[in-house]
CSV table of C-alpha atoms and ligand atoms in Angstrom, one decimal:
chain,number,residue,atom,x,y,z
A,26,UNK,CA,136.3,78.5,114.8
A,27,UNK,CA,132.5,78.0,114.4
A,28,UNK,CA,130.5,78.7,117.6
A,29,UNK,CA,129.5,75.6,119.5
A,30,UNK,CA,125.7,75.3,119.0
A,31,UNK,CA,125.3,71.7,120.3
A,32,UNK,CA,122.5,71.3,122.8
A,33,UNK,CA,124.8,70.5,125.7
A,34,UNK,CA,126.2,74.0,125.4
A,35,UNK,CA,122.8,75.7,125.8
A,36,UNK,CA,121.9,76.9,129.3
A,37,UNK,CA,118.1,76.5,129.5
A,38,UNK,CA,117.9,78.0,133.0
A,39,UNK,CA,119.6,81.3,132.0
A,40,UNK,CA,117.4,84.3,132.9
A,41,UNK,CA,116.3,85.2,129.5
A,42,UNK,CA,112.9,84.9,127.9
A,43,UNK,CA,111.9,83.0,124.8
A,44,UNK,CA,108.6,83.0,123.0
A,45,UNK,CA,107.8,79.6,124.5
A,46,UNK,CA,107.6,81.4,127.9
A,47,UNK,CA,104.8,83.6,126.7
A,48,UNK,CA,102.3,81.5,124.7
A,49,UNK,CA,99.6,83.6,123.1
A,50,UNK,CA,96.0,82.3,123.4
A,51,UNK,CA,93.7,82.5,120.4
A,52,UNK,CA,90.4,84.1,121.5
A,53,UNK,CA,87.4,82.1,120.4
A,54,UNK,CA,83.6,82.3,121.2
A,55,UNK,CA,82.0,79.8,118.8
A,56,UNK,CA,84.2,76.7,118.5
A,57,UNK,CA,84.7,74.6,115.4
A,58,UNK,CA,81.6,72.5,116.1
A,59,UNK,CA,79.5,75.5,116.5
A,60,UNK,CA,79.1,75.2,120.2
A,61,UNK,CA,79.6,78.2,122.5
A,62,UNK,CA,79.1,79.4,126.1
A,63,UNK,CA,76.2,81.9,126.2
A,64,UNK,CA,78.1,84.0,128.8
A,65,UNK,CA,80.8,84.8,126.2
A,66,UNK,CA,78.4,85.9,123.5
A,67,UNK,CA,78.6,89.7,122.9
A,68,UNK,CA,75.6,91.7,123.9
A,69,UNK,CA,74.0,92.3,120.5
A,70,UNK,CA,70.3,92.6,119.4
A,71,UNK,CA,68.9,89.8,117.3
A,72,UNK,CA,68.8,92.2,114.3
A,73,UNK,CA,72.6,92.7,114.7
A,74,UNK,CA,73.3,89.0,114.9
A,75,UNK,CA,71.4,88.6,111.6
A,76,UNK,CA,73.1,91.6,110.1
A,77,UNK,CA,76.5,90.0,110.7
A,78,UNK,CA,75.3,87.0,108.7
A,79,UNK,CA,74.0,89.2,105.9
A,80,UNK,CA,77.3,91.0,105.7
A,81,UNK,CA,79.3,87.8,105.5
A,82,UNK,CA,77.0,86.7,102.6
A,83,UNK,CA,77.7,90.1,101.0
A,84,UNK,CA,81.4,89.5,101.2
A,85,UNK,CA,81.2,86.0,99.8
A,86,UNK,CA,78.9,86.8,97.0
A,87,UNK,CA,80.8,90.0,96.1
A,88,UNK,CA,84.0,88.0,95.7
A,89,UNK,CA,82.3,85.4,93.5
A,90,UNK,CA,80.8,88.1,91.3
A,91,UNK,CA,84.1,90.1,91.1
A,92,UNK,CA,85.9,87.0,89.8
A,93,UNK,CA,83.2,86.4,87.2
A,94,UNK,CA,83.6,90.0,86.0
A,95,UNK,CA,87.3,89.4,85.7
A,96,UNK,CA,86.9,86.2,83.8
A,97,UNK,CA,84.6,88.1,81.4
A,98,UNK,CA,87.3,90.8,80.9
A,99,UNK,CA,85.4,93.5,82.7
A,100,UNK,CA,87.7,93.8,85.6
A,101,UNK,CA,91.5,93.8,86.3
A,102,UNK,CA,93.2,91.3,88.6
A,103,UNK,CA,91.2,90.7,91.7
A,104,UNK,CA,91.7,88.7,94.9
A,105,UNK,CA,89.2,86.5,96.5
A,106,UNK,CA,88.3,86.9,100.2
A,107,UNK,CA,86.9,83.3,100.5
A,108,UNK,CA,87.6,82.1,104.0
A,109,UNK,CA,88.1,85.6,105.4
A,110,UNK,CA,84.4,86.6,105.7
A,111,UNK,CA,84.3,86.5,109.5
A,112,UNK,CA,87.6,88.3,109.9
A,113,UNK,CA,86.5,91.1,107.6
A,114,UNK,CA,83.0,91.5,108.8
A,115,UNK,CA,83.7,91.1,112.5
A,116,UNK,CA,86.4,93.7,112.4
A,117,UNK,CA,84.4,96.2,110.3
A,118,UNK,CA,81.3,95.9,112.4
A,119,UNK,CA,83.1,97.1,115.5
A,120,UNK,CA,84.2,100.4,113.9
A,121,UNK,CA,82.3,103.6,114.4
A,122,UNK,CA,81.4,106.7,112.4
A,123,UNK,CA,84.5,108.8,111.9
A,124,UNK,CA,87.0,105.9,112.2
A,125,UNK,CA,89.5,105.5,109.4
A,126,UNK,CA,90.1,102.2,107.6
A,127,UNK,CA,93.1,101.7,105.4
A,128,UNK,CA,93.2,98.3,103.7
A,129,UNK,CA,95.0,96.2,101.1
A,130,UNK,CA,91.9,95.1,99.1
A,131,UNK,CA,90.8,92.0,101.1
A,132,UNK,CA,88.3,93.9,103.3
A,133,UNK,CA,85.5,95.1,101.0
A,134,UNK,CA,82.6,94.6,103.3
A,135,UNK,CA,84.4,96.3,106.2
A,136,UNK,CA,84.6,99.3,103.8
A,137,UNK,CA,81.0,99.0,102.7
A,138,UNK,CA,80.2,99.2,106.4
A,139,UNK,CA,82.0,102.5,106.5
A,140,UNK,CA,79.6,103.7,103.7
A,141,UNK,CA,81.9,103.3,100.8
A,142,UNK,CA,79.9,102.4,97.7
A,143,UNK,CA,80.3,99.2,95.9
A,144,UNK,CA,80.5,101.1,92.7
A,145,UNK,CA,83.7,102.8,93.9
A,146,UNK,CA,85.3,99.6,94.9
A,147,UNK,CA,84.6,98.2,91.4
A,148,UNK,CA,86.0,101.4,89.9
A,149,UNK,CA,89.1,101.1,92.1
A,150,UNK,CA,89.8,97.5,90.8
A,151,UNK,CA,89.2,98.8,87.2
A,152,UNK,CA,92.1,101.1,87.8
A,153,UNK,CA,90.1,104.4,87.9
A,154,UNK,CA,92.1,106.8,90.0
A,155,UNK,CA,89.1,108.8,91.0
A,156,UNK,CA,87.9,105.8,93.1
A,157,UNK,CA,90.6,106.3,95.7
A,158,UNK,CA,89.4,109.9,96.2
A,159,UNK,CA,85.8,108.6,96.6
A,160,UNK,CA,87.1,106.1,99.2
A,161,UNK,CA,88.9,108.8,101.2
A,162,UNK,CA,85.7,110.8,101.4
A,163,UNK,CA,84.4,107.9,103.5
A,164,UNK,CA,87.7,107.7,105.6
A,165,UNK,CA,88.9,104.7,103.7
A,166,UNK,CA,91.8,103.9,101.4
A,167,UNK,CA,93.2,100.9,99.6
A,168,UNK,CA,97.0,100.6,99.4
A,169,UNK,CA,98.4,98.3,96.8
A,170,UNK,CA,101.9,98.5,98.2
A,171,UNK,CA,102.2,95.8,100.7
A,172,UNK,CA,102.7,97.4,104.1
A,173,UNK,CA,103.3,100.8,102.5
A,174,UNK,CA,100.3,102.5,104.1
A,175,UNK,CA,101.1,101.4,107.6
A,176,UNK,CA,103.2,104.5,108.5
A,177,UNK,CA,100.3,106.6,107.2
A,178,UNK,CA,98.1,104.7,109.7
A,179,UNK,CA,100.3,105.9,112.5
A,180,UNK,CA,100.3,109.4,111.0
A,181,UNK,CA,96.5,109.5,110.9
A,182,UNK,CA,96.4,108.3,114.5
A,183,UNK,CA,98.9,110.9,115.6
A,184,UNK,CA,96.8,113.5,113.8
A,185,UNK,CA,93.7,112.3,115.7
A,186,UNK,CA,95.6,112.9,119.0
A,187,UNK,CA,96.6,116.4,117.8
A,188,UNK,CA,93.1,117.3,116.9
A,189,UNK,CA,91.4,115.8,120.0
A,190,UNK,CA,89.4,113.4,117.8
A,191,UNK,CA,87.5,110.6,119.4
A,192,UNK,CA,88.0,108.2,116.5
A,193,UNK,CA,90.4,105.4,115.8
A,194,UNK,CA,92.4,104.4,112.7
A,195,UNK,CA,92.6,100.8,111.6
A,196,UNK,CA,94.9,99.3,109.0
A,197,UNK,CA,94.0,95.9,107.5
A,198,UNK,CA,96.9,94.0,106.1
A,199,UNK,CA,98.2,90.5,105.6
A,200,UNK,CA,100.9,88.3,107.2
A,201,UNK,CA,103.2,89.2,104.4
A,202,UNK,CA,103.1,92.9,105.3
A,203,UNK,CA,104.5,92.2,108.7
A,204,UNK,CA,107.9,91.4,107.1
A,205,UNK,CA,108.2,95.0,105.7
A,206,UNK,CA,110.2,97.7,107.3
A,207,UNK,CA,107.2,99.9,107.0
A,208,UNK,CA,105.3,97.6,109.4
A,209,UNK,CA,108.1,97.9,112.0
A,210,UNK,CA,108.3,101.7,111.7
A,211,UNK,CA,104.5,102.1,111.9
A,212,UNK,CA,103.8,99.9,114.9
A,213,UNK,CA,106.9,101.1,116.8
A,214,UNK,CA,106.0,104.8,116.4
A,215,UNK,CA,102.3,104.2,117.1
A,216,UNK,CA,103.5,102.9,120.5
A,217,UNK,CA,105.7,105.9,121.0
A,218,UNK,CA,103.0,108.4,120.0
A,219,UNK,CA,100.1,106.6,121.9
A,220,UNK,CA,98.3,106.7,118.6
A,221,UNK,CA,94.7,105.4,118.6
A,222,UNK,CA,95.6,102.8,116.0
A,223,UNK,CA,94.6,99.2,115.5
A,224,UNK,CA,96.9,97.2,113.2
A,225,UNK,CA,94.7,94.5,112.0
A,226,UNK,CA,96.5,91.6,110.5
A,227,UNK,CA,94.5,89.0,108.6
A,228,UNK,CA,96.9,86.1,109.0
A,229,UNK,CA,95.7,83.9,106.2
A,230,UNK,CA,99.1,82.0,106.4
A,231,UNK,CA,100.2,82.7,102.9
A,232,UNK,CA,101.7,85.7,101.2
A,233,UNK,CA,101.0,84.5,97.6
A,234,UNK,CA,103.3,81.4,97.6
A,235,UNK,CA,105.3,82.2,100.8
A,236,UNK,CA,104.0,80.2,103.8
A,237,UNK,CA,103.7,81.8,107.3
A,238,UNK,CA,106.7,79.8,108.7
A,239,UNK,CA,109.0,81.4,106.1
A,240,UNK,CA,107.7,84.8,106.9
A,241,UNK,CA,108.8,84.9,110.6
A,242,UNK,CA,110.3,82.8,113.3
A,243,UNK,CA,107.7,84.2,115.7
A,244,UNK,CA,105.0,81.7,116.7
A,245,UNK,CA,102.3,84.4,116.4
A,246,UNK,CA,102.0,87.9,115.0
A,247,UNK,CA,100.2,89.1,118.1
A,248,UNK,CA,103.2,88.4,120.4
A,249,UNK,CA,105.3,90.8,118.3
A,250,UNK,CA,103.3,93.7,119.8
A,251,UNK,CA,105.2,93.2,123.0
A,252,UNK,CA,108.5,94.2,121.4
A,253,UNK,CA,106.9,97.5,120.4
A,254,UNK,CA,105.2,98.1,123.7
A,255,UNK,CA,101.7,97.8,122.3
A,256,UNK,CA,98.9,95.4,123.1
A,257,UNK,CA,98.7,92.2,121.1
A,258,UNK,CA,95.4,90.3,120.5
A,259,UNK,CA,95.0,87.0,118.6
A,260,UNK,CA,91.5,85.9,117.7
A,261,UNK,CA,90.1,83.0,115.7
A,262,UNK,CA,89.5,84.9,112.4
A,263,UNK,CA,86.9,82.3,111.4
A,264,UNK,CA,84.7,83.2,114.3
A,265,UNK,CA,82.8,86.4,113.6
A,266,UNK,CA,81.7,86.9,117.2
A,267,UNK,CA,85.2,86.5,118.6
A,268,UNK,CA,86.6,88.9,116.1
A,269,UNK,CA,83.9,91.5,116.7
A,270,UNK,CA,84.2,91.2,120.5
A,271,UNK,CA,88.0,91.5,120.5
A,272,UNK,CA,87.9,94.3,118.0
A,273,UNK,CA,85.4,96.2,120.2
A,274,UNK,CA,87.9,95.9,123.0
A,275,UNK,CA,90.8,96.8,120.8
A,276,UNK,CA,88.9,100.0,119.8
A,277,UNK,CA,88.5,100.9,123.5
A,278,UNK,CA,92.2,100.3,124.1
A,279,UNK,CA,93.2,102.4,121.1
A,280,UNK,CA,90.9,105.2,122.2
A,281,UNK,CA,92.6,105.1,125.6
A,282,UNK,CA,96.0,105.7,123.9
A,283,UNK,CA,97.1,102.1,123.7
A,284,UNK,CA,97.7,101.0,120.1
A,285,UNK,CA,96.8,97.3,119.3
A,286,UNK,CA,98.4,94.7,117.1
A,287,UNK,CA,95.5,92.4,116.3
A,288,UNK,CA,96.1,89.1,114.6
A,289,UNK,CA,93.0,87.3,113.1
A,290,UNK,CA,94.0,83.8,112.3
A,291,UNK,CA,92.3,82.6,109.1
A,292,UNK,CA,93.1,80.9,105.8
A,293,UNK,CA,92.8,81.9,102.2
A,294,UNK,CA,91.0,79.0,100.7
A,295,UNK,CA,91.3,80.2,97.1
A,296,UNK,CA,94.1,81.6,95.0
A,297,UNK,CA,95.9,84.8,96.0
A,298,UNK,CA,94.3,86.5,93.0
A,299,UNK,CA,92.9,85.8,89.6
A,300,UNK,CA,96.5,85.5,88.3
A,301,UNK,CA,97.6,82.9,90.8
A,302,UNK,CA,97.4,79.1,90.8
A,303,UNK,CA,97.8,77.8,94.4
A,304,UNK,CA,98.0,74.2,93.3
A,305,UNK,CA,101.6,75.0,92.3
A,306,UNK,CA,102.7,75.6,95.9
A,307,UNK,CA,100.3,74.0,98.4
A,308,UNK,CA,98.7,70.7,99.2
A,309,UNK,CA,95.0,70.4,98.8
A,310,UNK,CA,94.7,68.6,102.3
A,311,UNK,CA,95.4,71.8,104.2
A,312,UNK,CA,92.8,73.6,102.2
A,313,UNK,CA,90.3,70.9,102.8
A,314,UNK,CA,91.0,71.1,106.5
A,315,UNK,CA,90.3,74.9,106.5
A,316,UNK,CA,87.2,74.5,104.4
A,317,UNK,CA,85.9,72.4,107.3
A,318,UNK,CA,86.2,75.5,109.5
A,319,UNK,CA,84.2,77.7,107.1
A,320,UNK,CA,83.3,80.9,108.9
A,321,UNK,CA,79.8,81.2,107.4
A,322,UNK,CA,78.8,77.6,108.1
A,323,UNK,CA,80.0,78.0,111.7
A,324,UNK,CA,77.9,81.1,112.2
A,325,UNK,CA,74.9,79.4,110.7
A,326,UNK,CA,75.1,76.8,113.4
A,327,UNK,CA,75.3,79.5,116.0
A,328,UNK,CA,72.2,81.2,114.5
A,329,UNK,CA,70.4,77.8,114.6
A,330,UNK,CA,71.1,77.2,118.2
A,331,UNK,CA,70.2,80.7,119.1
A,332,UNK,CA,66.8,80.2,117.5
A,333,UNK,CA,67.4,82.9,114.8
A,334,UNK,CA,67.9,80.7,111.8
A,335,UNK,CA,64.1,80.7,110.9
A,336,UNK,CA,64.4,84.4,110.3
A,337,UNK,CA,67.0,83.8,107.5
A,338,UNK,CA,65.8,83.4,103.9
A,339,UNK,CA,69.2,82.7,102.4
A,340,UNK,CA,68.1,82.6,98.8
A,341,UNK,CA,66.3,85.9,99.2
A,342,UNK,CA,69.4,87.4,100.8
A,343,UNK,CA,71.7,86.3,98.0
A,344,UNK,CA,69.2,87.5,95.4
A,345,UNK,CA,69.2,90.9,97.1
A,346,UNK,CA,73.0,91.1,97.3
A,347,UNK,CA,73.1,90.1,93.6
A,348,UNK,CA,70.8,92.9,92.7
A,349,UNK,CA,72.9,95.4,94.6
A,350,UNK,CA,76.0,94.1,92.9
A,351,UNK,CA,74.5,94.3,89.4
A,352,UNK,CA,73.3,97.9,90.1
A,353,UNK,CA,76.9,98.8,91.2
A,354,UNK,CA,78.4,97.3,88.1
A,355,UNK,CA,75.9,99.3,86.0
A,356,UNK,CA,76.9,102.5,87.8
A,357,UNK,CA,80.6,101.7,87.4
A,358,UNK,CA,80.0,101.1,83.6
A,359,UNK,CA,78.2,104.4,83.4
A,360,UNK,CA,81.1,106.2,85.1
A,361,UNK,CA,83.2,104.7,82.4
A,362,UNK,CA,87.0,104.5,82.1
A,363,UNK,CA,89.0,107.6,82.6
A,364,UNK,CA,91.8,108.8,80.3
A,365,UNK,CA,95.0,107.0,80.9
A,366,UNK,CA,96.8,110.3,81.6
A,367,UNK,CA,94.9,110.4,84.8
A,368,UNK,CA,97.9,108.4,86.1
A,369,UNK,CA,99.6,111.8,86.4
A,370,UNK,CA,96.9,113.6,88.3
A,371,UNK,CA,96.1,114.1,92.0
A,372,UNK,CA,99.7,114.2,93.4
A,373,UNK,CA,101.1,117.5,92.0
A,374,UNK,CA,99.3,120.7,91.1
A,375,UNK,CA,102.1,121.5,88.7
A,376,UNK,CA,103.8,118.4,87.2
A,377,UNK,CA,107.6,118.3,88.0
A,378,UNK,CA,109.7,118.2,84.7
A,379,UNK,CA,110.5,114.5,85.0
A,380,UNK,CA,106.8,113.5,85.2
A,381,UNK,CA,105.9,116.0,82.4
A,382,UNK,CA,108.5,114.3,80.2
A,383,UNK,CA,107.0,110.9,81.0
A,384,UNK,CA,103.5,112.2,80.2
A,385,UNK,CA,104.8,113.6,76.9
A,386,UNK,CA,106.5,110.3,76.1
A,387,UNK,CA,103.4,108.3,76.9
A,388,UNK,CA,101.2,110.5,74.7
A,389,UNK,CA,103.7,110.2,71.8
A,390,UNK,CA,103.7,106.4,72.2
A,391,UNK,CA,99.9,106.2,72.3
A,392,UNK,CA,99.7,108.3,69.2
A,393,UNK,CA,102.1,105.9,67.5
A,394,UNK,CA,100.0,103.0,68.6
A,395,UNK,CA,96.9,104.7,67.1
A,396,UNK,CA,98.8,105.0,63.8
A,397,UNK,CA,99.8,101.4,64.0
A,398,UNK,CA,96.3,100.3,64.6
A,399,UNK,CA,95.1,102.4,61.7
A,400,UNK,CA,97.8,100.9,59.6
A,401,UNK,CA,96.8,97.3,60.5
A,402,UNK,CA,93.2,98.3,59.8
A,403,UNK,CA,94.2,99.6,56.3
A,404,UNK,CA,96.5,96.7,55.5
A,405,UNK,CA,95.3,94.5,52.6
A,406,UNK,CA,93.8,91.4,54.1
A,407,UNK,CA,94.9,87.9,53.2
B,3,TPP,C1,105.8,96.6,98.3
B,3,TPP,C2,105.2,95.5,97.6
B,3,TPP,N1,105.9,94.3,97.4
B,3,TPP,C3,105.4,93.3,96.7
B,3,TPP,C4,104.1,93.4,96.2
B,3,TPP,C5,103.5,92.2,95.5
B,3,TPP,N2,102.5,91.5,96.3
B,3,TPP,C6,101.2,91.8,96.2
B,3,TPP,S1,100.3,90.9,97.3
B,3,TPP,C7,101.6,90.2,98.0
B,3,TPP,C8,101.5,89.3,99.1
B,3,TPP,C9,100.8,89.8,100.3
B,3,TPP,O1,100.6,88.8,101.2
B,3,TPP,P1,99.9,89.2,102.6
B,3,TPP,O2,100.5,90.4,103.1
B,3,TPP,O3,100.0,88.0,103.4
B,3,TPP,O4,98.4,89.5,102.2
B,3,TPP,P2,97.3,88.5,101.5
B,3,TPP,O5,97.4,88.7,100.0
B,3,TPP,O6,97.7,87.1,101.9
B,3,TPP,O7,96.0,88.8,102.1
B,3,TPP,C10,102.8,90.6,97.3
B,3,TPP,C11,104.2,90.2,97.7
B,3,TPP,C12,103.4,94.6,96.5
B,3,TPP,N3,102.1,94.7,96.1
B,3,TPP,N4,103.9,95.6,97.2
B,4,MG,MG1,98.6,86.5,103.7
């Protein structure tokens, strides 16, 4: 017989907890109209407030230029970070020298803040394997496998404990990654090991075409921290000051041996990547609503009311960022593409037989392709 699930049979007074008993607040400093309470504003110098703005412009302009490169055939598939600028910059700005940052590709300026060069990010998206090595020299890494690098994050944090390091490790990932087993294993063991780790989820409410409500029945991602015995924080991801302030607190917690699951609530206003057409799966109205909450415009109104807007020459800033981007593209062009057999390097000193076979096969096929191209070239035209 099927269980009786009618409402009358449910005992609402039973001594168990539901997520409705523990609502999670979303931390915010600048509200959607740009107003704020001065007492809540983090203690930053004027130059730092302006610096946050510059970095958000870097992120925005960088994404636009990357997509243009892709459209011109000079770049592989790339994802836009439009809408995430505050979430990326606020989190990156709170990290310190020596901290590690593992990401999924939608956190470029946070990596630039860790001294990764823009050239190397461009090389990474062009598929140059060397780029990952350059990134790790700056304590950064991009993992293309959704959630795959989260257990490594815990491992790095554990290593920090074993070596008495005073740094933290941060992983940036999306809402989609929270449905992987790797996420569960990573956050659970970070709690067990008191790892100085911050799991930073940019909840942009979509994992390609899967909406957040199909990802989990939990109301928030932050609340899931409780189940792992770690701290949960939920911040307005379109409010750069809230993200920065909460991340600074998260860093202190992590340093004290309390891992943090941080949810930055934001929205991806463009396609998942250059190979995605979001009009196939979502209504324009929701996008319009989130465009109204644009993180850069919100911060502009903060700078205005703080009397700092006169210091900003937006056109000059964009021109400066453009120049940096063009120089980075030039440096990446100069570095050039690597041989395709680089695919087999960096993991093993001596290739295991199965990989050696694959390499041989690939080389045979490429040689055949060369023959074919030469044949097509020689073929009588017309
Ligand atoms: C293990 C794995 N499964 C599937 C994919 C294909 N994939 C790439 S991005 C993506 C969605 C990621 O969504 P989310 O984690 O929310 O990050 P977002 O792109 O929204 O920032 C998927 C399924 C992948 N890269 N790795
Ligand atoms: Mg997502």
